[in-house]
Amino acid sequence: MTDKIAQFVKLHQPGKPLILYNIWDAGSAQVAVRAGAKAVATGSLSVAGAQGFEDGEKLPFDFALTNAKHIVSAVDVPISIDLETGYGDDAGAVGANAQLMKEAGVAGLNLEDQDLSAGGLRDVSAQAGRIKAAADTGLFINARTDLFIQTPLADHDDALAQKALERCQAYADAGAGSFFIPFAADEKSIGDICEKAVLPVNVMMMPDGLSISRLAELGVSRISYGPGPWMAAMTAFEAEALKIFGNQA
């Protein structure tokens, strides 16, 4: 385990969450670190959008790898890369891509369990195999489940939380370091998962959602902002551009 990976592991503490104001390139990583970030993590939508691509592994893997190398060279904190589903048709390919990311100097990867080609979620055992292949490199794997994204908010109930916990156990057994539940917004569900999960829990900040302090009280270990920071930056850029070009009319 490299020093950066070990450092990253220690930053995941229930009740004292690691805050990841997600970045998309070397410049945004430097801004986050200057502001006090103890680690940085990319968001796939943000990285793809900054290069003119759609999300969903439309950004070529080579672009993602080069971007990771630029970020590593720009900041001296642990770096996690959102690798979406791993850019591989099978576990072996996912493991090979994870190894390239490790050689680039990153500390962790985000791997999601949605099936980009077939839709829905991957079978638990199949996803566990992909996570194991990535975790065997020694990288810290943030295992994301898309259960809460693909389920209507009205159905975010105890049964769904139990399904999430079952995936958490399988992913932990495969070597994951943390468990990511984006779009989970119900306080009870988040609290129950944090209490029962065998891994540190990562949540995404939601518009009008729970505060950082409340999420900490519930036992969350990691808080991500997803594409929010990039969207905010692009909104501000567009607003200024509209002022400039509008004045030329």
Tab-separated table of N, CA, C and O in Angstrom, residues 118-190:
chain	number	residue	atom	x	y	z
A	118	ALA	N	-26.755	-2.977	-21.079
A	118	ALA	CA	-28.035	-3.658	-20.931
A	118	ALA	C	-29.058	-2.859	-20.134
A	118	ALA	O	-30.251	-3.140	-20.178
A	119	GLY	N	-28.586	-1.859	-19.397
A	119	GLY	CA	-29.474	-1.119	-18.522
A	119	GLY	C	-29.649	-1.842	-17.196
A	119	GLY	O	-29.243	-3.000	-17.042
A	120	GLY	N	-30.228	-1.180	-16.229
A	120	GLY	CA	-30.401	-1.782	-14.916
A	120	GLY	C	-29.077	-1.926	-14.184
A	120	GLY	O	-28.092	-1.247	-14.496
A	121	LEU	N	-29.065	-2.822	-13.209
A	121	LEU	CA	-27.864	-3.064	-12.414
A	121	LEU	C	-27.241	-4.407	-12.782
A	121	LEU	O	-27.933	-5.338	-13.170
A	122	ARG	N	-25.936	-4.491	-12.637
A	122	ARG	CA	-25.260	-5.770	-12.833
A	122	ARG	C	-25.644	-6.731	-11.708
A	122	ARG	O	-25.926	-6.312	-10.580
A	123	ASP	N	-25.617	-8.000	-12.015
A	123	ASP	CA	-25.783	-9.020	-11.001
A	123	ASP	C	-24.743	-8.798	-9.897
A	123	ASP	O	-23.600	-8.424	-10.174
A	124	VAL	N	-25.148	-9.017	-8.654
A	124	VAL	CA	-24.261	-8.746	-7.516
A	124	VAL	C	-22.936	-9.498	-7.641
A	124	VAL	O	-21.862	-8.920	-7.437
A	125	SER	N	-23.001	-10.766	-7.967
A	125	SER	CA	-21.765	-11.559	-8.039
A	125	SER	C	-20.869	-11.092	-9.175
A	125	SER	O	-19.635	-11.053	-9.035
A	126	ALA	N	-21.469	-10.718	-10.302
A	126	ALA	CA	-20.675	-10.218	-11.420
A	126	ALA	C	-19.988	-8.910	-11.049
A	126	ALA	O	-18.800	-8.698	-11.352
A	127	GLN	N	-20.721	-8.018	-10.380
A	127	GLN	CA	-20.126	-6.756	-9.970
A	127	GLN	C	-19.035	-6.972	-8.927
A	127	GLN	O	-17.993	-6.303	-8.947
A	128	ALA	N	-19.267	-7.917	-8.024
A	128	ALA	CA	-18.254	-8.218	-7.017
A	128	ALA	C	-16.958	-8.681	-7.682
A	128	ALA	O	-15.855	-8.337	-7.227
A	129	GLY	N	-17.072	-9.437	-8.758
A	129	GLY	CA	-15.885	-9.882	-9.476
A	129	GLY	C	-15.117	-8.726	-10.082
A	129	GLY	O	-13.874	-8.713	-10.082
A	130	ARG	N	-15.832	-7.740	-10.588
A	130	ARG	CA	-15.188	-6.564	-11.164
A	130	ARG	C	-14.504	-5.737	-10.073
A	130	ARG	O	-13.388	-5.227	-10.256
A	131	ILE	N	-15.170	-5.625	-8.932
A	131	ILE	CA	-14.578	-4.887	-7.816
A	131	ILE	C	-13.323	-5.589	-7.310
A	131	ILE	O	-12.296	-4.952	-7.036
A	132	LYS	N	-13.379	-6.913	-7.201
A	132	LYS	CA	-12.214	-7.664	-6.736
A	132	LYS	C	-11.023	-7.463	-7.660
A	132	LYS	O	-9.883	-7.285	-7.202
A	133	ALA	N	-11.271	-7.479	-8.959
A	133	ALA	CA	-10.174	-7.301	-9.912
A	133	ALA	C	-9.509	-5.938	-9.728
A	133	ALA	O	-8.281	-5.820	-9.814
A	134	ALA	N	-10.322	-4.914	-9.454
A	134	ALA	CA	-9.764	-3.575	-9.234
A	134	ALA	C	-9.089	-3.480	-7.873
A	134	ALA	O	-8.001	-2.912	-7.730
A	135	ALA	N	-9.723	-4.059	-6.846
A	135	ALA	CA	-9.177	-3.979	-5.491
A	135	ALA	C	-7.879	-4.767	-5.353
A	135	ALA	O	-7.022	-4.415	-4.533
A	136	ASP	N	-7.711	-5.804	-6.142
A	136	ASP	CA	-6.495	-6.603	-6.081
A	136	ASP	C	-5.253	-5.807	-6.464
A	136	ASP	O	-4.124	-6.239	-6.191
A	137	THR	N	-5.436	-4.661	-7.091
A	137	THR	CA	-4.290	-3.794	-7.416
A	137	THR	C	-3.780	-3.063	-6.181
A	137	THR	O	-2.694	-2.489	-6.200
A	138	GLY	N	-4.599	-3.040	-5.121
A	138	GLY	CA	-4.229	-2.303	-3.917
A	138	GLY	C	-4.900	-0.949	-3.811
A	138	GLY	O	-4.779	-0.281	-2.776
A	139	LEU	N	-5.598	-0.531	-4.867
A	139	LEU	CA	-6.291	0.751	-4.830
A	139	LEU	C	-7.489	0.698	-3.889
A	139	LEU	O	-8.085	-0.358	-3.666
A	140	PHE	N	-7.852	1.847	-3.345
A	140	PHE	CA	-9.039	1.982	-2.501
A	140	PHE	C	-10.252	2.103	-3.420
A	140	PHE	O	-10.358	3.052	-4.192
A	141	ILE	N	-11.152	1.144	-3.334
A	141	ILE	CA	-12.309	1.119	-4.234
A	141	ILE	C	-13.563	1.618	-3.515
A	141	ILE	O	-13.977	1.053	-2.497
A	142	ASN	N	-14.135	2.662	-4.057
A	142	ASN	CA	-15.413	3.179	-3.580
A	142	ASN	C	-16.486	2.505	-4.435
A	142	ASN	O	-16.681	2.848	-5.601
A	143	ALA	N	-17.161	1.519	-3.849
A	143	ALA	CA	-18.137	0.722	-4.592
A	143	ALA	C	-19.482	1.433	-4.597
A	143	ALA	O	-20.142	1.540	-3.563
A	144	ARG	N	-19.867	1.899	-5.756
A	144	ARG	CA	-21.122	2.644	-5.881
A	144	ARG	C	-22.248	1.727	-6.329
A	144	ARG	O	-22.098	0.949	-7.272
A	145	THR	N	-23.382	1.839	-5.644
A	145	THR	CA	-24.591	1.176	-6.133
A	145	THR	C	-25.548	2.220	-6.672
A	145	THR	O	-25.735	3.283	-6.065
A	146	ASP	N	-26.143	1.913	-7.811
A	146	ASP	CA	-27.102	2.823	-8.435
A	146	ASP	C	-28.543	2.473	-8.072
A	146	ASP	O	-29.483	2.923	-8.728
A	147	LEU	N	-28.727	1.689	-7.018
A	147	LEU	CA	-30.063	1.315	-6.579
A	147	LEU	C	-30.954	2.535	-6.362
A	147	LEU	O	-32.119	2.554	-6.781
A	148	PHE	N	-30.408	3.557	-5.699
A	148	PHE	CA	-31.227	4.715	-5.357
A	148	PHE	C	-31.443	5.633	-6.564
A	148	PHE	O	-32.421	6.371	-6.612
A	149	ILE	N	-30.535	5.572	-7.534
A	149	ILE	CA	-30.701	6.360	-8.757
A	149	ILE	C	-31.794	5.754	-9.625
A	149	ILE	O	-32.628	6.459	-10.200
A	150	GLN	N	-31.799	4.439	-9.704
A	150	GLN	CA	-32.720	3.745	-10.610
A	150	GLN	C	-34.075	3.412	-9.977
A	150	GLN	O	-34.926	2.826	-10.641
A	151	THR	N	-34.270	3.786	-8.728
A	151	THR	CA	-35.539	3.529	-8.035
A	151	THR	C	-36.235	4.855	-7.744
A	151	THR	O	-35.600	5.775	-7.221
A	152	PRO	N	-37.523	4.988	-8.078
A	152	PRO	CA	-38.241	6.237	-7.789
A	152	PRO	C	-38.144	6.609	-6.316
A	152	PRO	O	-38.130	5.733	-5.437
A	153	LEU	N	-38.071	7.907	-6.058
A	153	LEU	CA	-37.899	8.388	-4.700
A	153	LEU	C	-38.966	7.848	-3.748
A	153	LEU	O	-38.679	7.539	-2.579
A	154	ALA	N	-40.193	7.686	-4.243
A	154	ALA	CA	-41.279	7.190	-3.397
A	154	ALA	C	-41.023	5.769	-2.895
A	154	ALA	O	-41.622	5.335	-1.902
A	155	ASP	N	-40.139	5.048	-3.564
A	155	ASP	CA	-39.844	3.660	-3.191
A	155	ASP	C	-38.524	3.522	-2.444
A	155	ASP	O	-38.001	2.415	-2.295
A	156	HIS	N	-37.973	4.641	-1.973
A	156	HIS	CA	-36.754	4.587	-1.162
A	156	HIS	C	-37.148	4.212	0.270
A	156	HIS	O	-37.267	5.063	1.149
A	157	ASP	N	-37.344	2.928	0.483
A	157	ASP	CA	-37.871	2.446	1.754
A	157	ASP	C	-36.906	1.469	2.418
A	157	ASP	O	-35.766	1.291	1.968
A	158	ASP	N	-37.376	0.830	3.487
A	158	ASP	CA	-36.534	-0.113	4.223
A	158	ASP	C	-36.096	-1.287	3.349
A	158	ASP	O	-34.984	-1.793	3.491
A	159	ALA	N	-36.976	-1.718	2.453
A	159	ALA	CA	-36.635	-2.852	1.588
A	159	ALA	C	-35.487	-2.493	0.657
A	159	ALA	O	-34.590	-3.316	0.414
A	160	LEU	N	-35.507	-1.275	0.146
A	160	LEU	CA	-34.415	-0.845	-0.740
A	160	LEU	C	-33.115	-0.710	0.046
A	160	LEU	O	-32.045	-1.085	-0.448
A	161	ALA	N	-33.212	-0.183	1.259
A	161	ALA	CA	-32.018	-0.074	2.102
A	161	ALA	C	-31.426	-1.458	2.365
A	161	ALA	O	-30.197	-1.636	2.370
A	162	GLN	N	-32.282	-2.458	2.559
A	162	GLN	CA	-31.800	-3.819	2.794
A	162	GLN	C	-31.096	-4.365	1.549
A	162	GLN	O	-30.060	-5.029	1.654
A	163	LYS	N	-31.650	-4.091	0.374
A	163	LYS	CA	-30.988	-4.504	-0.865
A	163	LYS	C	-29.609	-3.854	-0.986
A	163	LYS	O	-28.636	-4.481	-1.422
A	164	ALA	N	-29.539	-2.589	-0.595
A	164	ALA	CA	-28.257	-1.887	-0.635
A	164	ALA	C	-27.256	-2.533	0.315
A	164	ALA	O	-26.082	-2.736	-0.032
A	165	LEU	N	-27.704	-2.890	1.497
A	165	LEU	CA	-26.815	-3.514	2.475
A	165	LEU	C	-26.311	-4.867	1.990
A	165	LEU	O	-25.161	-5.245	2.256
A	166	GLU	N	-27.138	-5.598	1.270
A	166	GLU	CA	-26.703	-6.879	0.714
A	166	GLU	C	-25.600	-6.669	-0.320
A	166	GLU	O	-24.623	-7.430	-0.368
A	167	ARG	N	-25.758	-5.631	-1.136
A	167	ARG	CA	-24.705	-5.324	-2.105
A	167	ARG	C	-23.447	-4.847	-1.377
A	167	ARG	O	-22.320	-5.203	-1.764
A	168	CYS	N	-23.634	-4.071	-0.335
A	168	CYS	CA	-22.489	-3.596	0.442
A	168	CYS	C	-21.670	-4.763	0.971
A	168	CYS	O	-20.433	-4.763	0.873
A	169	GLN	N	-22.325	-5.767	1.516
A	169	GLN	CA	-21.612	-6.932	2.058
A	169	GLN	C	-20.831	-7.658	0.956
A	169	GLN	O	-19.664	-8.017	1.146
A	170	ALA	N	-21.479	-7.844	-0.186
A	170	ALA	CA	-20.812	-8.539	-1.293
A	170	ALA	C	-19.610	-7.741	-1.795
A	170	ALA	O	-18.557	-8.315	-2.104
A	171	TYR	N	-19.765	-6.435	-1.861
A	171	TYR	CA	-18.674	-5.601	-2.363
A	171	TYR	C	-17.534	-5.529	-1.344
A	171	TYR	O	-16.349	-5.480	-1.716
A	172	ALA	N	-17.892	-5.540	-0.064
A	172	ALA	CA	-16.859	-5.568	0.977
A	172	ALA	C	-16.068	-6.875	0.901
A	172	ALA	O	-14.832	-6.880	0.998
A	173	ASP	N	-16.779	-7.972	0.719
A	173	ASP	CA	-16.112	-9.271	0.599
A	173	ASP	C	-15.172	-9.313	-0.601
A	173	ASP	O	-14.178	-10.042	-0.599
A	174	ALA	N	-15.483	-8.507	-1.624
A	174	ALA	CA	-14.650	-8.463	-2.829
A	174	ALA	C	-13.454	-7.524	-2.667
A	174	ALA	O	-12.594	-7.478	-3.551
A	175	GLY	N	-13.413	-6.767	-1.559
A	175	GLY	CA	-12.252	-5.918	-1.307
A	175	GLY	C	-12.497	-4.424	-1.392
A	175	GLY	O	-11.537	-3.639	-1.323
A	176	ALA	N	-13.758	-4.005	-1.541
A	176	ALA	CA	-14.044	-2.569	-1.601
A	176	ALA	C	-13.683	-1.902	-0.279
A	176	ALA	O	-13.723	-2.529	0.787
A	177	GLY	N	-13.371	-0.609	-0.360
A	177	GLY	CA	-12.997	0.130	0.841
A	177	GLY	C	-14.113	0.984	1.392
A	177	GLY	O	-14.102	1.344	2.578
A	178	SER	N	-15.073	1.362	0.544
A	178	SER	CA	-16.215	2.163	0.989
A	178	SER	C	-17.394	1.880	0.077
A	178	SER	O	-17.255	1.271	-0.986
A	179	PHE	N	-18.577	2.332	0.510
A	179	PHE	CA	-19.832	2.023	-0.179
A	179	PHE	C	-20.558	3.328	-0.469
A	179	PHE	O	-20.867	4.101	0.445
A	180	PHE	N	-20.859	3.575	-1.755
A	180	PHE	CA	-21.413	4.842	-2.217
A	180	PHE	C	-22.877	4.661	-2.590
A	180	PHE	O	-23.218	3.792	-3.397
A	181	ILE	N	-23.750	5.506	-2.009
A	181	ILE	CA	-25.186	5.404	-2.252
A	181	ILE	C	-25.736	6.732	-2.802
A	181	ILE	O	-26.548	7.397	-2.146
A	182	PRO	N	-25.301	7.148	-4.009
A	182	PRO	CA	-25.801	8.416	-4.559
A	182	PRO	C	-27.311	8.420	-4.735
A	182	PRO	O	-27.917	7.398	-5.068
A	183	PHE	N	-27.898	9.599	-4.486
A	183	PHE	CA	-29.336	9.859	-4.598
A	183	PHE	C	-30.122	9.307	-3.411
A	183	PHE	O	-31.340	9.476	-3.362
A	184	ALA	N	-29.461	8.672	-2.468
A	184	ALA	CA	-30.131	8.332	-1.216
A	184	ALA	C	-30.303	9.643	-0.449
A	184	ALA	O	-29.329	10.323	-0.147
A	185	ALA	N	-31.554	9.988	-0.147
A	185	ALA	CA	-31.820	11.277	0.498
A	185	ALA	C	-32.624	11.145	1.780
A	185	ALA	O	-32.684	12.082	2.573
A	186	ASP	N	-33.244	9.991	1.973
A	186	ASP	CA	-34.076	9.780	3.156
A	186	ASP	C	-33.202	9.601	4.392
A	186	ASP	O	-32.309	8.745	4.421
A	187	GLU	N	-33.455	10.408	5.393
A	187	GLU	CA	-32.623	10.401	6.598
A	187	GLU	C	-32.602	9.031	7.274
A	187	GLU	O	-31.544	8.551	7.691
A	188	LYS	N	-33.753	8.404	7.378
A	188	LYS	CA	-33.816	7.095	8.030
A	188	LYS	C	-33.012	6.052	7.266
A	188	LYS	O	-32.262	5.269	7.861
A	189	SER	N	-33.159	6.042	5.939
A	189	SER	CA	-32.422	5.066	5.136
A	189	SER	C	-30.918	5.266	5.268
A	189	SER	O	-30.162	4.298	5.444
A	190	ILE	N	-30.485	6.512	5.200
A	190	ILE	CA	-29.049	6.794	5.320
A	190	ILE	C	-28.540	6.364	6.694
A	190	ILE	O	-27.490	5.727	6.817
